[in-house]
XYZ file of C-alpha atoms in Angstrom:
388
model
C 10.268 7.154 2.262
C 10.788 3.972 0.637
C 7.705 2.111 2.219
C 8.726 1.404 5.511
C 9.664 3.049 8.898
C 13.137 1.325 9.242
C 15.551 0.737 6.459
C 14.683 -0.946 3.438
C 14.848 -4.707 4.695
C 11.371 -4.281 5.955
C 9.791 -1.936 3.083
C 6.599 -2.188 2.183
C 1.286 -4.579 -3.070
C -5.921 -7.589 -8.437
C -6.614 -9.533 -5.538
C -7.328 -13.091 -4.120
C -10.678 -14.418 -4.976
C -13.255 -14.771 -2.306
C -13.059 -18.453 -2.442
C -9.328 -18.242 -1.888
C -9.394 -16.168 1.123
C -12.700 -17.938 2.496
C -10.709 -21.034 2.245
C -8.106 -19.805 4.226
C -10.564 -18.568 6.732
C -12.333 -21.924 6.607
C -8.940 -23.728 7.351
C -8.342 -21.787 10.481
C -9.654 -23.650 13.579
C -10.258 -20.064 14.840
C -12.226 -18.898 11.909
C -15.963 -17.450 12.085
C -18.134 -19.246 9.412
C -17.975 -16.997 6.422
C -20.204 -17.818 3.398
C -17.732 -18.642 0.280
C -20.536 -18.737 -2.100
C -20.088 -16.705 -5.203
C -22.290 -13.491 -5.555
C -24.845 -13.548 -8.178
C -23.585 -11.890 -11.634
C -26.052 -9.372 -11.377
C -25.234 -7.765 -7.988
C -23.137 -4.964 -8.978
C -19.834 -4.088 -6.610
C -21.357 -0.952 -5.631
C -24.365 -2.663 -4.398
C -22.297 -5.535 -2.246
C -20.190 -2.493 -0.986
C -23.433 -0.583 0.231
C -24.572 -3.727 1.529
C -21.462 -4.432 3.517
C -21.307 -0.767 4.876
C -25.056 -1.257 6.207
C -24.163 -3.927 8.364
C -21.046 -2.703 9.682
C -20.626 -0.866 12.859
C -19.145 2.624 12.851
C -15.526 1.202 14.251
C -16.027 -1.723 11.735
C -16.260 0.933 8.717
C -13.332 3.016 10.022
C -11.321 0.036 10.328
C -11.468 -0.427 6.659
C -9.240 2.352 6.221
C -6.434 0.989 8.213
C -3.384 -1.424 7.359
C -1.515 -2.408 10.611
C 1.811 -4.193 10.094
C 2.513 -7.345 11.813
C 5.631 -9.671 12.037
C 5.855 -11.909 8.961
C 6.745 -15.032 10.490
C 3.803 -14.458 12.695
C 2.259 -11.571 14.570
C 3.151 -11.265 18.309
C 0.132 -11.297 20.905
C 0.215 -7.654 21.137
C 0.124 -7.212 17.481
C -2.780 -9.599 16.990
C -4.417 -7.952 20.069
C -4.303 -4.697 18.197
C -5.468 -5.596 14.802
C -8.586 -7.475 16.417
C -9.273 -4.437 18.933
C -9.050 -1.563 16.378
C -11.427 -3.656 13.862
C -8.520 -3.502 11.266
C -9.821 -4.448 7.739
C -6.198 -4.929 6.463
C -2.696 -6.126 7.421
C 0.658 -6.000 6.119
C 3.459 -8.376 6.477
C 6.456 -6.848 7.591
C 10.229 -7.627 8.213
C 12.242 -10.363 6.259
C 10.931 -13.811 6.440
C 13.049 -16.817 4.864
C 10.424 -19.202 6.343
C 9.158 -20.307 3.160
C 5.735 -20.349 1.610
C 4.052 -23.042 3.102
C 4.857 -21.500 6.447
C 3.759 -17.848 5.395
C 0.473 -19.436 4.065
C -0.323 -20.768 7.616
C 0.481 -17.238 9.039
C -1.909 -15.720 6.730
C -4.555 -18.343 7.304
C -4.593 -17.231 10.962
C -4.269 -13.598 10.272
C -7.505 -13.342 7.747
C -9.991 -14.196 10.534
C -8.756 -11.407 12.589
C -9.059 -8.670 10.211
C -12.758 -10.192 8.628
C -15.481 -8.223 9.332
C -19.152 -8.276 8.458
C -18.348 -10.836 5.520
C -15.765 -8.543 4.117
C -11.993 -10.072 3.799
C -9.029 -7.820 4.127
C -6.363 -7.010 2.052
C -3.475 -8.712 2.818
C -0.090 -6.802 1.701
C 3.624 -7.024 1.885
C 6.619 -5.543 -0.022
C 7.705 -7.951 -2.602
C 9.899 -5.654 -4.998
C 13.232 -7.515 -5.482
C 16.641 -7.062 -4.194
C 16.793 -5.913 -0.444
C 13.216 -5.328 -0.472
C 11.837 -8.644 -0.443
C 9.753 -9.669 2.381
C 8.645 -13.089 1.447
C 11.727 -15.612 1.134
C 12.907 -19.110 1.198
C 11.389 -22.388 -0.569
C 8.640 -21.673 -2.626
C 9.485 -17.996 -3.470
C 11.683 -17.351 -6.286
C 14.632 -14.648 -5.154
C 13.889 -11.600 -7.050
C 16.628 -9.597 -8.517
C 16.753 -5.927 -7.643
C 14.604 -3.561 -9.777
C 17.341 -2.098 -11.293
C 18.330 -5.707 -12.798
C 14.574 -6.433 -13.567
C 15.131 -3.170 -15.805
C 17.548 -4.568 -17.701
C 15.186 -7.648 -18.827
C 13.083 -6.869 -21.794
C 9.382 -5.813 -20.744
C 7.850 -9.170 -21.776
C 10.287 -11.215 -19.684
C 9.758 -8.993 -16.686
C 5.702 -9.153 -17.353
C 6.079 -13.182 -17.530
C 8.453 -13.154 -14.508
C 6.014 -10.535 -12.628
C 3.113 -12.988 -13.065
C 4.870 -15.730 -11.697
C 5.896 -13.872 -8.579
C 2.342 -12.741 -8.028
C 1.116 -16.637 -8.405
C 3.737 -17.263 -5.317
C 1.852 -14.253 -3.441
C -1.354 -15.450 -4.244
C -0.686 -18.931 -3.228
C 0.394 -17.416 0.167
C -2.754 -15.702 0.589
C -1.293 -12.066 -0.210
C -3.287 -10.039 -2.436
C -1.818 -6.652 -2.429
C 2.117 -6.127 -3.346
C 3.127 -2.870 -2.183
C 5.465 -2.218 -5.623
C 6.389 -1.306 -8.137
C 8.691 1.687 -7.371
C 7.976 4.104 -10.271
C 10.679 6.655 -8.944
C 13.352 7.431 -11.325
C 16.816 8.225 -9.972
C 19.022 10.136 -12.582
C 22.275 8.632 -13.388
C 23.819 11.593 -12.269
C 22.673 10.789 -8.769
C 22.598 7.134 -8.732
C 23.083 5.424 -5.234
C 23.758 8.718 -3.875
C 19.859 9.137 -3.565
C 19.263 7.530 -0.238
C 15.539 5.852 -0.408
C 15.919 4.444 -3.706
C 19.414 4.637 -5.643
C 21.260 3.553 -2.636
C 19.544 -0.034 -2.858
C 19.032 -0.330 -6.570
C 14.987 -0.120 -6.090
C 14.519 1.767 -9.494
C 13.902 -0.040 -12.650
C 16.564 2.410 -14.631
C 17.968 5.900 -14.752
C 15.588 7.136 -17.677
C 11.971 7.803 -17.462
C 11.428 5.905 -20.449
C 12.985 2.641 -18.995
C 11.120 2.971 -15.649
C 7.664 3.707 -17.224
C 8.088 0.678 -19.467
C 9.035 -1.537 -16.752
C 6.500 -0.412 -14.072
C 3.693 -1.037 -16.748
C 5.180 -4.458 -17.374
C 5.368 -5.475 -13.610
C 2.007 -4.295 -12.903
C 0.610 -5.876 -15.680
C 2.239 -9.507 -14.828
C 0.811 -8.965 -11.014
C -2.658 -8.019 -12.413
C -2.450 -11.331 -14.258
C -2.060 -13.326 -11.324
C -4.688 -11.457 -9.676
C -2.575 -9.772 -7.011
C -3.101 -5.636 -6.742
C 0.275 -3.385 -7.292
C 1.156 -0.248 -5.693
C 3.043 2.308 -7.635
C 5.131 4.279 -5.233
C 6.234 6.911 -3.969
C 3.895 9.561 -5.691
C 4.895 12.195 -6.776
C 8.560 10.758 -6.562
C 11.456 10.077 -4.367
C 14.164 9.623 -7.147
C 15.727 13.221 -6.553
C 14.911 13.339 -2.861
C 17.291 15.130 -0.383
C 17.197 12.174 2.172
C 15.167 9.437 3.266
C 11.812 9.802 4.927
C 12.233 6.605 6.822
C 15.125 8.014 8.937
C 14.904 11.969 8.386
C 12.488 14.812 8.582
C 12.185 17.433 6.036
C 13.002 15.575 3.244
C 12.028 17.606 -0.029
C 12.112 16.499 -4.051
C 12.004 19.188 -6.845
C 8.949 17.488 -8.611
C 6.621 19.908 -10.217
C 2.962 19.295 -11.128
C 3.849 18.988 -15.023
C 7.074 17.213 -14.225
C 8.167 14.341 -16.825
C 8.994 12.244 -13.746
C 5.311 11.504 -13.257
C 5.330 9.487 -16.398
C 6.034 6.312 -14.810
C 3.069 6.786 -12.424
C 0.767 7.644 -15.176
C 1.711 4.706 -16.930
C 1.229 2.504 -14.033
C -2.253 3.610 -13.528
C -3.313 3.202 -16.825
C -1.640 -0.277 -16.746
C -4.133 -1.000 -13.992
C -2.403 -0.212 -10.733
C -5.353 -0.295 -8.034
C -3.133 1.530 -5.487
C -0.960 4.473 -5.422
C 1.192 4.885 -2.570
C 1.838 8.850 -1.710
C 5.111 9.891 -0.380
C 5.842 11.575 2.857
C 8.329 13.731 1.629
C 7.609 17.662 0.622
C 7.476 19.056 -2.795
C 7.696 22.673 -2.728
C 6.806 23.280 -6.429
C 3.477 21.744 -5.778
C 2.665 22.431 -1.975
C 5.354 24.454 -0.215
C 3.356 23.834 3.212
C 2.216 20.451 3.634
C 4.085 16.750 2.939
C 2.403 14.909 0.265
C 0.774 12.668 2.444
C -0.789 15.698 4.268
C -1.363 17.543 1.065
C -4.637 18.248 -0.687
C -2.899 19.784 -3.811
C -0.797 16.635 -4.221
C -3.760 14.143 -3.415
C -6.506 15.742 -4.934
C -5.517 18.230 -7.418
C -2.560 16.268 -8.885
C -3.233 12.445 -8.411
C -7.331 12.540 -8.442
C -7.579 15.721 -10.988
C -4.606 15.688 -13.166
C -3.752 11.896 -13.326
C -7.415 10.702 -12.938
C -6.357 8.171 -10.353
C -9.730 6.597 -8.900
C -8.110 4.061 -6.974
C -7.122 3.607 -3.535
C -4.531 6.202 -1.953
C -2.541 4.468 0.701
C 0.240 5.938 2.840
C 3.900 5.036 3.259
C 4.066 3.978 6.723
C 3.245 6.242 9.671
C 5.906 4.546 11.880
C 8.377 6.946 10.251
C 10.756 9.764 11.273
C 9.393 11.854 8.561
C 6.029 12.381 10.355
C 7.315 11.489 13.978
C 6.748 15.403 14.654
C 3.038 14.498 14.772
C 1.190 12.187 17.079
C -0.750 9.169 15.876
C -3.983 10.728 16.125
C -2.640 14.136 13.917
C -1.491 11.991 11.207
C -4.340 10.221 10.762
C -6.549 13.098 10.704
C -4.389 15.079 8.436
C -3.966 12.338 5.879
C -7.662 11.701 5.593
C -8.522 15.157 5.583
C -6.201 15.589 2.647
C -8.113 12.871 0.625
C -5.946 9.549 1.658
C -7.903 6.127 1.648
C -5.845 3.448 3.532
C -3.270 4.601 6.484
C -0.527 1.926 6.481
C 1.525 1.905 9.800
C 4.245 -0.497 10.720
C 3.799 -0.045 14.375
C 0.133 -1.308 15.256
C -0.248 0.172 18.613
C -0.302 3.266 16.414
C -3.670 2.452 15.193
C -5.697 2.667 18.362
C -5.189 6.438 18.822
C -5.770 7.014 15.052
C -9.127 5.286 14.902
C -10.170 6.911 18.023
C -9.545 10.020 16.829
C -11.363 9.641 13.429
C -14.326 8.341 14.932
C -14.298 11.279 17.071
C -13.588 13.839 14.456
C -16.538 12.467 12.147
C -19.073 12.791 14.716
C -18.350 16.415 15.282
C -17.254 17.350 11.584
C -19.862 16.649 8.960
C -17.371 17.765 6.094
C -14.807 14.935 7.371
C -17.605 12.355 8.016
C -18.077 12.744 4.483
C -14.267 12.390 3.214
C -14.363 9.125 5.723
C -17.580 7.608 4.342
C -16.409 8.281 0.712
C -13.076 6.611 1.757
C -14.673 3.685 2.898
C -16.963 2.964 0.265
C -14.042 3.192 -2.102
C -12.322 0.339 -0.157
C -15.342 -1.702 0.032
C -16.279 -1.037 -3.411
C -12.828 -2.209 -4.587
C -13.026 -5.252 -2.222
C -16.211 -6.270 -3.893
C -15.143 -5.760 -7.403
C -12.145 -8.051 -6.450
C -14.234 -10.906 -4.907
C -13.345 -9.783 -1.170
C -17.075 -9.553 0.019
C -19.484 -12.180 0.289
């Protein structure tokens, strides 16, 4: 789907330094005491990650693999309780807000302590693509044009503007942008493409145009110290429907398709996240949706495209995966090699984490996959200054 489980207005991100987010923690009256002292240059990210893993409980470790969605203008009491009770180590701001930067900074300031565990700060993500898919708006935020309009800019101009948009996110306390869209919608399809073309979410109608602007967007956001997420791998530009609102969506992209080029270029440019689609790709795996597919995540993305970063799901609060229980969605995603599960319905997270904890206790292979995923998240956070 596009990124979230409702139409694009709540669609779904290099990162803030530990001082920036720890500062947010310190400013919260409810915040726990978290050291903001910089780590020794001699301490490697892997060692910091291993130390964090060792001091975490099993539930806190599994919580690092989840990103529940909360209302961008401030989580409800139920949403906040779900984040805390599931030990979720990341949060996603969903639903458009016009409250402005100062108000959103206050929201994040209160959220950060709820998702901080064992001195490990959270990834705080949102959808800041442009056009109809810009969650954070109002005073302090530039109104971003649609991706199609961004694609008419020179790559140098887009790189500069993306750095500016990223600086606004960083000032908010958001360190992951679930953007850019790397899907190419051919001109012959255009707005008939429901998840992307209908809302002008593509940078252009040619692979070269999309690839160049994906690279520029990633580079600009990275300069602002905000992580990017190329999506929706391996492509929704020729999809038969919108996974937000429909089951059985397919796309004809194959394992050696030229339409993979923008993802490849985004990865090379430094994207730390890749969002895997919830559609099915019969030319790659005729049996499984991409988010549950070892051929898509393992063979294609990890193997052929050599991506070593975080594989994040599209929101699992979506019609495309509604035939499965929350527990089944989680077990299939992590079983296929996924890293962070995004779900914009926080109440889904409780049965998901419960299922993961139970499965790893009885299945050594699955337990190995979970440990590897947790260590990848922690190592990435250590590299980006989110572990003290």
